[in-house]
Coordinates of C-alpha atoms in Angstrom, one line a residue:
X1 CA 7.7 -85.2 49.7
X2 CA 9.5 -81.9 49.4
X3 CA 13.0 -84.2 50.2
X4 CA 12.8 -86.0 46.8
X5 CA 14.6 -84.2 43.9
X6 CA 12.3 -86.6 41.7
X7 CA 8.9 -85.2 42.7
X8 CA 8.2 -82.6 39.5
X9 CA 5.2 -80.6 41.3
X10 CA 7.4 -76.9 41.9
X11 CA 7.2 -75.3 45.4
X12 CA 5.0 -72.3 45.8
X13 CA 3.0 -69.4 47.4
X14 CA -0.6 -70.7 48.6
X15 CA -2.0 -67.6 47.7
X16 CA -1.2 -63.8 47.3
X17 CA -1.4 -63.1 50.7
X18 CA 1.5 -65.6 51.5
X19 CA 3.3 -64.4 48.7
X20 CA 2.9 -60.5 49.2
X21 CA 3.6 -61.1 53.5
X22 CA 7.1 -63.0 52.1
X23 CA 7.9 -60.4 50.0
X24 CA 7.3 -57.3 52.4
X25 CA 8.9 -59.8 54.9
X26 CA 11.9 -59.8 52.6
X27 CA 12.0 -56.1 52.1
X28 CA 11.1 -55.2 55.6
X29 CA 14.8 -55.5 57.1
X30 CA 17.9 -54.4 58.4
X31 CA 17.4 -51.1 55.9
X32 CA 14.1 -50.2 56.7
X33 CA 15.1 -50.0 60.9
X34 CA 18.6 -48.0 60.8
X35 CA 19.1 -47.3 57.9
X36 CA 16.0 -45.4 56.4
X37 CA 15.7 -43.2 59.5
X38 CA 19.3 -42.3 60.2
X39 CA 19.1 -40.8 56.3
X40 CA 15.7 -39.3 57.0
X41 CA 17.3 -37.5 59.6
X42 CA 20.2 -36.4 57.5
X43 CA 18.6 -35.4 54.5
X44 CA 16.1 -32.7 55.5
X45 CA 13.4 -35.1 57.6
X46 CA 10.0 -35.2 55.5
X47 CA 11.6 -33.6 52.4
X48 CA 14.0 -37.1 52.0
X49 CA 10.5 -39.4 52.9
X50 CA 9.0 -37.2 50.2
X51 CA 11.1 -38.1 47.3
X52 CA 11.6 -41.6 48.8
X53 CA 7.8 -41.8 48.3
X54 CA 7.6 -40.6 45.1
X55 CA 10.9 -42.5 43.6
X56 CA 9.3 -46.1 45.6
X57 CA 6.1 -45.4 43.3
X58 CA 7.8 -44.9 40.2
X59 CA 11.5 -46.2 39.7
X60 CA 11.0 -48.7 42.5
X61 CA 7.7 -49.7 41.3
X62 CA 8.8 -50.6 37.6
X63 CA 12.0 -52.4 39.1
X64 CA 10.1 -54.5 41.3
X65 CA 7.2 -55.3 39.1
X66 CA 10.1 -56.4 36.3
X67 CA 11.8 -59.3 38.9
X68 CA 8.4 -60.4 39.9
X69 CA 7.6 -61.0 36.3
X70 CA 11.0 -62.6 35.2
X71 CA 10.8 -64.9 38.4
X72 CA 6.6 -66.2 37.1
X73 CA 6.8 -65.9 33.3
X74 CA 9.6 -67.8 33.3
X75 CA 9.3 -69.7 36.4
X76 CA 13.3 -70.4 37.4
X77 CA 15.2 -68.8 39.9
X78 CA 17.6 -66.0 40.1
X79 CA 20.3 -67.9 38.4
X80 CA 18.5 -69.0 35.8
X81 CA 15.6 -66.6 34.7
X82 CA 17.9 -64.8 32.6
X83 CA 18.8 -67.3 30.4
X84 CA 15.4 -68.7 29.9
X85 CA 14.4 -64.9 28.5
X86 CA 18.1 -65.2 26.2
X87 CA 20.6 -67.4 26.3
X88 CA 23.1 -64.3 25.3
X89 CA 22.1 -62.7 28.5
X90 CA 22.5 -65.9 31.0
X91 CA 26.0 -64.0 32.5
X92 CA 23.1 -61.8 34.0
X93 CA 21.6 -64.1 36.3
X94 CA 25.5 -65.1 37.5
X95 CA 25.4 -61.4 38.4
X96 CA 22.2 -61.2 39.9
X97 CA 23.2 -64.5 41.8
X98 CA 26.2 -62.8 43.4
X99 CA 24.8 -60.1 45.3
X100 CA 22.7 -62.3 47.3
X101 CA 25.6 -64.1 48.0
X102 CA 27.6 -61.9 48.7
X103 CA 25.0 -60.4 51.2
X104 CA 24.6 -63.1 53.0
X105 CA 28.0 -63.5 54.1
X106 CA 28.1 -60.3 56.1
X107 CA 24.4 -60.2 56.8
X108 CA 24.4 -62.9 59.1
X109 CA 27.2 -61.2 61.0
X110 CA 24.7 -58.0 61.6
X111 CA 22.2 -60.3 62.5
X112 CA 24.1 -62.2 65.2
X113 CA 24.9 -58.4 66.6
X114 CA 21.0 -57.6 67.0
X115 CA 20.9 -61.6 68.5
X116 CA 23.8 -60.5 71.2
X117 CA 22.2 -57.1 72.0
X118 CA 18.4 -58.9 72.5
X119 CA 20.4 -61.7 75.1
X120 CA 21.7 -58.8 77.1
X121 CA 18.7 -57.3 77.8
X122 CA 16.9 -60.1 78.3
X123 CA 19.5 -61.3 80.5
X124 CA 20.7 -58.3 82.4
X125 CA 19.4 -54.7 82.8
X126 CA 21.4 -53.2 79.7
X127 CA 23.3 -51.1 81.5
X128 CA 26.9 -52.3 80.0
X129 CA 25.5 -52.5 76.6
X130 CA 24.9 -48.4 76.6
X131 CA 28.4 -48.0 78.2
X132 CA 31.2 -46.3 76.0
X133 CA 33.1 -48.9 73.6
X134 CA 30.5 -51.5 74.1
X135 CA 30.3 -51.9 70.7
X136 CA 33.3 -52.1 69.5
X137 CA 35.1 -54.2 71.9
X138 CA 31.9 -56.9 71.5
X139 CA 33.0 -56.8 67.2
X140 CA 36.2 -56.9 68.0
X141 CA 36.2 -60.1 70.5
X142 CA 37.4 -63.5 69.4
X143 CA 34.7 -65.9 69.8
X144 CA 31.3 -64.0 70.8
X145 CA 30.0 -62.4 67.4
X146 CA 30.9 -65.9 65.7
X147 CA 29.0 -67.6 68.5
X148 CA 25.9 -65.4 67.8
X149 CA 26.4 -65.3 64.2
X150 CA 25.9 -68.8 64.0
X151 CA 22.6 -68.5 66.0
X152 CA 21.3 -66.2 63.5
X153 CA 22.5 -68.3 60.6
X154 CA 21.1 -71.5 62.1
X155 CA 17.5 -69.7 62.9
X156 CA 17.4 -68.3 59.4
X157 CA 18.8 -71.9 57.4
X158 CA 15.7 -73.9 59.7
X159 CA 13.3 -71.3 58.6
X160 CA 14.8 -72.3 55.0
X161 CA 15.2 -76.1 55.4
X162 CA 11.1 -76.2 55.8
X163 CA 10.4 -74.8 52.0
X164 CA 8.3 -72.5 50.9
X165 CA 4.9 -73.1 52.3
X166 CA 5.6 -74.7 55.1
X167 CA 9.2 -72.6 56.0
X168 CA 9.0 -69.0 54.7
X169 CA 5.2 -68.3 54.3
X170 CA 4.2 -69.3 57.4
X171 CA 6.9 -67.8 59.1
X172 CA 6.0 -64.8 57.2
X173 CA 2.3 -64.7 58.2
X174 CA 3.0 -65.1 62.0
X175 CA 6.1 -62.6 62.0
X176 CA 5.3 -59.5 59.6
X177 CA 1.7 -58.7 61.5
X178 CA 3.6 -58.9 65.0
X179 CA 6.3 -56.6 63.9
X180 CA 4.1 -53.8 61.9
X181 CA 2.5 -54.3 66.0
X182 CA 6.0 -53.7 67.8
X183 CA 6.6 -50.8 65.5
X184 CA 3.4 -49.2 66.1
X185 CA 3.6 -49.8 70.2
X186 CA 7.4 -48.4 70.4
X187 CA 6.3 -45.1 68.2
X188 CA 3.3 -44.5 70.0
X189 CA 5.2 -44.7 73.4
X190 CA 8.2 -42.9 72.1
X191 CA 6.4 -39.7 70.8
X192 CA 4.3 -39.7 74.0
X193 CA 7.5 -38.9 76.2
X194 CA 9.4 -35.9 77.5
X195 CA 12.9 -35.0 78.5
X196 CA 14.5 -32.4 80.2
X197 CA 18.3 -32.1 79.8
X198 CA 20.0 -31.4 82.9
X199 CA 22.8 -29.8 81.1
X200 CA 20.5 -27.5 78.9
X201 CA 17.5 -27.3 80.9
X202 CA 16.2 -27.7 77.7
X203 CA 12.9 -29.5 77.9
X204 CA 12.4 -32.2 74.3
X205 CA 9.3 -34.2 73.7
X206 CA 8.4 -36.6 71.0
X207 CA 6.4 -34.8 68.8
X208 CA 9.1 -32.3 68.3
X209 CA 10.6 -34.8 67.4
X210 CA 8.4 -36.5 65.2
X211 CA 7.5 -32.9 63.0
X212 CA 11.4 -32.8 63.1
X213 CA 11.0 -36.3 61.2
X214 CA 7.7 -35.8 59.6
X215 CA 7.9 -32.1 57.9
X216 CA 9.8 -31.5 55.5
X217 CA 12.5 -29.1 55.8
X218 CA 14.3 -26.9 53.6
X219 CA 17.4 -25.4 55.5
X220 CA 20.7 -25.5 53.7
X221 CA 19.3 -27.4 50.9
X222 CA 21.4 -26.8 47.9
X223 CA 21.1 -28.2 44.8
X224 CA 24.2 -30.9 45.2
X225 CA 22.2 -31.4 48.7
X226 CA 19.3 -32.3 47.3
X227 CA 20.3 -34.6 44.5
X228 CA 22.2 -36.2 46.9
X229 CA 18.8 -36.9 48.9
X230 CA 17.8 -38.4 45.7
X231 CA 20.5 -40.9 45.7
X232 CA 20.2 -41.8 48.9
X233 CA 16.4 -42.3 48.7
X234 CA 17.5 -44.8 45.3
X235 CA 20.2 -46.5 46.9
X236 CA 17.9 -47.3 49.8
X237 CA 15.4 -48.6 47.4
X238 CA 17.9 -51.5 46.9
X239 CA 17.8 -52.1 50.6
X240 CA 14.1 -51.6 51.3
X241 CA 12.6 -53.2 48.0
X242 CA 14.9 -56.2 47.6
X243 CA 15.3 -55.4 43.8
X244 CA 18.4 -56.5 41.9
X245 CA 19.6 -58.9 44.0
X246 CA 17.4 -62.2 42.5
X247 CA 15.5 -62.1 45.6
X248 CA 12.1 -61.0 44.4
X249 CA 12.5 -63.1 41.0
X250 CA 13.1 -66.3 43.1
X251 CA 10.1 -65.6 45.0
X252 CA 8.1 -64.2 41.5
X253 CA 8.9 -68.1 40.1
X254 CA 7.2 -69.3 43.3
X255 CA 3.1 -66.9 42.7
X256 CA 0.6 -68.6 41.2
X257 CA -0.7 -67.5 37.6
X258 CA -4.0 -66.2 39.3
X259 CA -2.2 -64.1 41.1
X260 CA -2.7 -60.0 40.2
X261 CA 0.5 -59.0 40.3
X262 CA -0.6 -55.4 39.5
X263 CA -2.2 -55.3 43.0
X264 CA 0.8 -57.5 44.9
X265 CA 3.0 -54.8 44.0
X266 CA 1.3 -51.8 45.1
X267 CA 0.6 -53.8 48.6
X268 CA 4.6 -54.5 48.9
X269 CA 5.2 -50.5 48.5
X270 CA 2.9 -49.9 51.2
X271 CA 3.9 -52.1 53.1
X272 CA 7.2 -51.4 52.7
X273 CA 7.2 -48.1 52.7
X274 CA 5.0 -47.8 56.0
X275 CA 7.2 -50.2 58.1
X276 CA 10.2 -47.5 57.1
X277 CA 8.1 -44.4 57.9
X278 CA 7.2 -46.0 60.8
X279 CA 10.4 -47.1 62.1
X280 CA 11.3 -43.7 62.0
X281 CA 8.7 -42.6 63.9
X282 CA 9.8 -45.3 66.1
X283 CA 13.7 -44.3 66.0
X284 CA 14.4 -40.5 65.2
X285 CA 11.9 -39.4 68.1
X286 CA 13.4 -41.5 70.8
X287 CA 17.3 -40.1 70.0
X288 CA 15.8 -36.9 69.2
X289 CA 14.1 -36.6 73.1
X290 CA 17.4 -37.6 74.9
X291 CA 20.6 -37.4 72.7
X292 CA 18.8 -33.7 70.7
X293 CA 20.1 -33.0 67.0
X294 CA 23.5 -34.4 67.8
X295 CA 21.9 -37.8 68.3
X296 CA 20.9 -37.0 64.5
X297 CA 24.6 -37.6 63.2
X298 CA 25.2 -41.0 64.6
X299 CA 24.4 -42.8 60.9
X300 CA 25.1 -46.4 60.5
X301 CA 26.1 -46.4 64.5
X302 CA 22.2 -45.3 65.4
X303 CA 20.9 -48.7 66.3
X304 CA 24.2 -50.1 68.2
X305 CA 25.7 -47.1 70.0
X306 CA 23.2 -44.4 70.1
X307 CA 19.7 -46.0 71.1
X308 CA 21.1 -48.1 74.0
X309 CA 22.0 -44.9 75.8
X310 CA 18.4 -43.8 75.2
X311 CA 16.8 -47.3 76.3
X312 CA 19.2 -46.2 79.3
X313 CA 17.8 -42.9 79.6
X314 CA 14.4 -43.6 79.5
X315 CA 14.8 -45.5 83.3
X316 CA 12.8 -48.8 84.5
X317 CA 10.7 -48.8 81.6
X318 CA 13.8 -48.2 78.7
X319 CA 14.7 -52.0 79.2
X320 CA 11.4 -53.0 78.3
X321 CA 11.3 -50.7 75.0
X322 CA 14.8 -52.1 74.7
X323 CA 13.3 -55.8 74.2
X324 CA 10.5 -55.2 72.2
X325 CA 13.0 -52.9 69.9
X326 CA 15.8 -55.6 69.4
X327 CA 12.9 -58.3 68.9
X328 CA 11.3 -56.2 66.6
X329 CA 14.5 -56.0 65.2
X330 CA 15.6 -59.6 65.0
X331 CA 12.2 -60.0 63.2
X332 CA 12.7 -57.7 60.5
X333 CA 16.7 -59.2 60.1
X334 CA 15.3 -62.9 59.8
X335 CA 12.6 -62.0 57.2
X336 CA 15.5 -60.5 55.2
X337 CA 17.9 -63.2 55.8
X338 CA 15.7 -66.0 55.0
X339 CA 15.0 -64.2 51.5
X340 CA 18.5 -63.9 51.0
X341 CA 19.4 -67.5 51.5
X342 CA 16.3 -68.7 49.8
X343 CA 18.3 -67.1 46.1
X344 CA 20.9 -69.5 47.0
X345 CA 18.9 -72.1 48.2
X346 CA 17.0 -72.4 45.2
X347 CA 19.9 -71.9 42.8
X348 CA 21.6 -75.3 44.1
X349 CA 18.7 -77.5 44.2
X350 CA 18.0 -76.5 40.6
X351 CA 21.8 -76.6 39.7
X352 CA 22.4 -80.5 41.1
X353 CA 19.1 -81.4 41.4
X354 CA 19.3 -82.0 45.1
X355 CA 16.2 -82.0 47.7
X356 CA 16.3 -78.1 49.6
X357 CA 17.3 -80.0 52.8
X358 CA 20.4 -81.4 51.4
X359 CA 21.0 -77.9 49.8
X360 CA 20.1 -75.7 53.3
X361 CA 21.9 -77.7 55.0
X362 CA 25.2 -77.1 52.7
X363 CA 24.3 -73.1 52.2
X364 CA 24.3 -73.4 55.9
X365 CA 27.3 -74.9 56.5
X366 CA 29.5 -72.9 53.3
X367 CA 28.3 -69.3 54.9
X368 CA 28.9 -70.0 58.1
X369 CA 32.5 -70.5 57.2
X370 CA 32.0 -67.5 55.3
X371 CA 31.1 -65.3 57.7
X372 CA 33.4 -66.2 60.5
X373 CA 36.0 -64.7 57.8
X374 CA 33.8 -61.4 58.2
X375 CA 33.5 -61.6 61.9
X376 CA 37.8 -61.9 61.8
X377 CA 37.7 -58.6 59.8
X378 CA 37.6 -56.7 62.9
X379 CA 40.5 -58.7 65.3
X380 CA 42.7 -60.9 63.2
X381 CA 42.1 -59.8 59.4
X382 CA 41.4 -56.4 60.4
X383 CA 42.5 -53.5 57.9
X384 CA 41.2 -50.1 56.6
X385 CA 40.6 -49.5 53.2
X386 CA 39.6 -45.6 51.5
X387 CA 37.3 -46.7 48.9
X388 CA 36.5 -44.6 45.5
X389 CA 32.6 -43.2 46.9
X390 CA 35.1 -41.2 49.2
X391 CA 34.3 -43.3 52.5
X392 CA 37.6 -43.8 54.4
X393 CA 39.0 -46.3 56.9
X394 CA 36.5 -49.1 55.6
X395 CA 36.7 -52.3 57.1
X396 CA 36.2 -56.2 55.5
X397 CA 32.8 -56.1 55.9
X398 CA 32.2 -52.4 54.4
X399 CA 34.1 -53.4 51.5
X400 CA 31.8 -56.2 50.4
X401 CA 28.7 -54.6 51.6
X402 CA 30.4 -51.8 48.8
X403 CA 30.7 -54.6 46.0
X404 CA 27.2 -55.9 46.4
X405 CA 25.8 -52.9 46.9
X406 CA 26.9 -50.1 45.6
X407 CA 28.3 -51.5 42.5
X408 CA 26.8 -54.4 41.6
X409 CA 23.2 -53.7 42.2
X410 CA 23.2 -50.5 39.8
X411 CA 24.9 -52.8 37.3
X412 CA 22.1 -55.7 37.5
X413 CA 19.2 -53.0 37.9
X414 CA 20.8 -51.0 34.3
X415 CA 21.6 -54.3 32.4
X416 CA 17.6 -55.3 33.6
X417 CA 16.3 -52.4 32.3
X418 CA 18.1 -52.3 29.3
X419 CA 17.5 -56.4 28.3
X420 CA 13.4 -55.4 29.0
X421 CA 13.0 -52.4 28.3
X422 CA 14.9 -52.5 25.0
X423 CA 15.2 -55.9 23.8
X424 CA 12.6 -57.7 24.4
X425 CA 9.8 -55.0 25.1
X426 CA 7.9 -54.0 28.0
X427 CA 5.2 -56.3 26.3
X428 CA 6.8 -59.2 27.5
X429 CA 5.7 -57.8 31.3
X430 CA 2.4 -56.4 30.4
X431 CA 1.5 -59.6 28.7
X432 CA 2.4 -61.6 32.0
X433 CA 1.1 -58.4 34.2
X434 CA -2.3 -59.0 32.3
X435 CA -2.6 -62.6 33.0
X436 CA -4.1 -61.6 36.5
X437 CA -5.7 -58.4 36.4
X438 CA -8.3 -56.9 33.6
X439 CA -5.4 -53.9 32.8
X440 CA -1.6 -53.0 34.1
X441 CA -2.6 -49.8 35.7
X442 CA 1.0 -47.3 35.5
X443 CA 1.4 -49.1 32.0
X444 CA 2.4 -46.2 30.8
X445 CA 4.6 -45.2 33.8
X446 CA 6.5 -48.4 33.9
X447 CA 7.3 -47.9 30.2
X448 CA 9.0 -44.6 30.7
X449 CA 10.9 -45.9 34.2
X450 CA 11.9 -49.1 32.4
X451 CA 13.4 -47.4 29.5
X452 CA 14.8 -43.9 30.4
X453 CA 14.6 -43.3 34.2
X454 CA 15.8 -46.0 35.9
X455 CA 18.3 -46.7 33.7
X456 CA 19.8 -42.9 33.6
X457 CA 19.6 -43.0 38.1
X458 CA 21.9 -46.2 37.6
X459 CA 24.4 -45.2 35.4
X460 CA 24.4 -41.6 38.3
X461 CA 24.2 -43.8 40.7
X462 CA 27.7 -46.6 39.8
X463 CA 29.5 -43.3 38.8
X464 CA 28.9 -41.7 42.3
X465 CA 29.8 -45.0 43.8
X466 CA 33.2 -44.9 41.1
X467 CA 33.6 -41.5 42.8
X468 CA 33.6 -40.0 38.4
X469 CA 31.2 -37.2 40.7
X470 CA 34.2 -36.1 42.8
X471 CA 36.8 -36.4 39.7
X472 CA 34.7 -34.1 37.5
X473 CA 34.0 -31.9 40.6
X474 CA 37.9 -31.7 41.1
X475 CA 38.6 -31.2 37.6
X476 CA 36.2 -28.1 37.5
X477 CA 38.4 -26.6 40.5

């Protein structure tokens, strides 16, 4: 029936527990494995968890709670929600329509990367996957990352093409309670292990390791240190929450009116936030044991270049961990990715009111093309870029990650914040907030984040990403 654009009855979320498993699903990605523990280790361990913590509770909490609500109250997607709350403020839904886009495009591309690196293990020891260059010269190659790209892109538009009940909540239900288990299995088995370096002599275990993660430190923290913690910790709320990128809103027009949002959200922190603490645990031991703190500075490179050589390290057994890593991995990639396209998805059959397999099919097809331009950023449209946050050399793939990211995500999440919190009134979301629960408990906090916090980290945030930080800094000296 779901193939009929006449058929009026709207797709949807049996229940909160389908809905909150999609939406951790969505926010449990890419982010949450590499990219949360590599700036854990970076920014002082347990002191960056810390304010991750508390900014997830507060700023992250009145951002997510806001798409939710725009998505049910006004039931339309990302596209459209905007417009439905003001017609003056429909440009903000094209905005919000973008990023996901955007995303998508090079996020497939990632994805067929963990896809390649989960073939060679399960196909061959994984010996020449921790050798030097691996990496790059796999990128780099003609046809391969297209090929697995594609696999990625076709798993994720199948998972798409069966709907919401059927597609994404069930494939939520099965996926999210098998990865919180691989998480849990790899950290207990990585902090449980020792290694001596034959270089050193030095003998590393895994719960050094893990208090190096766990505790906070304070060593060299300066204040310009520390508040750039804090904008890390808010950037990666972007990447862990799925906030300003229509994602959430989408899925918000898709829960049920009986659904306590109040309590949805808090479940989606936790859950979200665990799987990243836990990840860690899972990630910053293990490089910590074999590669010691100069493992720490491998950054975006952690998952591809770094833990191989520890899967290699660990022996007979480091291929095993080495599966259940990259399938853990895949997992958390597809949840994302199927989130992502959903935005899209549900933009086009609303736009020309076609059935979602027409539309997945033609999504499919579009970013496939799409992304093979990505995958030719490294060999044939390669180039290097210095953007204006001060990172240098970027490639194709960098520099739209940069526009989706880290400029227009801060614009969507200030022009949110001002449109609700200023213009219409946080009534408008405790009136829809109360429609499932007795109260809006942190009533009061999401008032003060909705109005004056969040908008003030976001205007910090698009000038550090401008590079106006470095400017003043230079115009000081």
């Amino acid at each position: 029936m779901e193939n009929t654009p006449s058929i009026k009855k709207k797709a949807g979320f049996t229940g909160s527990l389908g809905f909150v498993l999609a939406a951790a699903g969505s926010a449990v990605g890419l982010g949450n494995i590499w990219r949360f523990p590599y700036l854990a280790a970076s920014g002082g361990g347990g002191l960056f968890i810390l304010v991750y913590i508390v900014l997830a509770l507060t700023v992250g909490f009145a951002l997510l709670t806001t798409d939710i609500v725009i998505g049910r109250k006004t039931g339309k997607n990302a596209l459209h929600a905007f417009g439905e709350i003001s017609k003056k403020w429909k440009f903000l839904g094209i905005l919000t329509f973008i990023v996901p886009a955007l995303i998508l495009t090079y996020y497939s591309v990632v994805g067929g990367w963990v896809t390649k690196y989960l073939t060679e293990y399960i196909c061959f020891n994984g010996t020449e996957v921790a050798s030097d260059g691996y990496f790059v010269n796999f990128i780099t190659s003609d046809i391969a990352p297209i090929v697995f790209m594609l696999i990625f892109s076709a798993a994720t538009a199948l998972i798409v093409y069966g709907g919401v009940e059927k597609g994404i909540e069930k494939f939520s239900k099965i996926i999210m309670p098998g990865l919180v288990v691989l998480i849990l299995v790899i950290a207990i088995f990585v902090i449980t292990q020792s290694y001596t370096d034959p270089k050193t002599g030095e003998t590393r275990t895994g719960l050094q390791g893990m208090a190096m993660y766990l505790i906070p430190s304070f060593e060299g923290i300066t204040v310009s240190k520390f508040l750039q913690i804090v904008l890390d910790a808010v950037c990666q709320l972007f990447y862990s929450l799925s906030v300003s990128m229509g994602i959430m809103i989408t899925y918000g027009s898709y829960v049920k009116k009986d659904v306590n949002i109040n309590k949805s959200v808090a479940q989606i922190e936790i859950f979200d936030t665990g799987v990243a603490i836990l990840a860690g645990l899972m990630i910053v031991p293990a490089v910590y044991i074999f590669q010691g703190l100069d493992g720490m500075g491998q950054g975006a490179g952690l998952m591809f270049t770094s833990l191989p050589q520890v899967f290699q390290s660990m022996g007979t057994v480091g291929n095993v961990v080495a599966i259940l890593f990259f399938i853990m991995v895949l997992f958390a990639a597809l949840t994302s990715s199927v989130s992502i396209m959903e935005v899209i998805v549900a933009a086009g059959m609303a736009k020309f009111n076609k059935s979602r397999h027409t539309v997945a099919l033609a999504v499919f097809a579009i970013f496939a093309v799409l992304s093979v331009v990505i995958c030719l950023g490294y060999n044939v449209l390669y180039f290097e870029v210095d953007l204006p946050n001060g990172k240098a050399g970027q490639q194709l793939l960098d520099v739209v990650d940069y526009i989706s990211n880290n400029l227009l995500m801060p614009i969507i999440s200030f022009l949110t914040c001002i449109l609700i919190g200023w213009i219409v009134g946080t009534k408008w979301v405790k009136e829809e907030v109360k429609i499932g629960a007795q109260k809006f408990s942190r009533e009061g906090l999401y008032n003060a984040m909705i109005k004056f916090v969040a908008p003030a980290l976001m205007v910090i945030i698009l000038a550090t990403a401008l590079g106006v930080d470095r400017l003043i800094m230079d115009w000081f000296k």
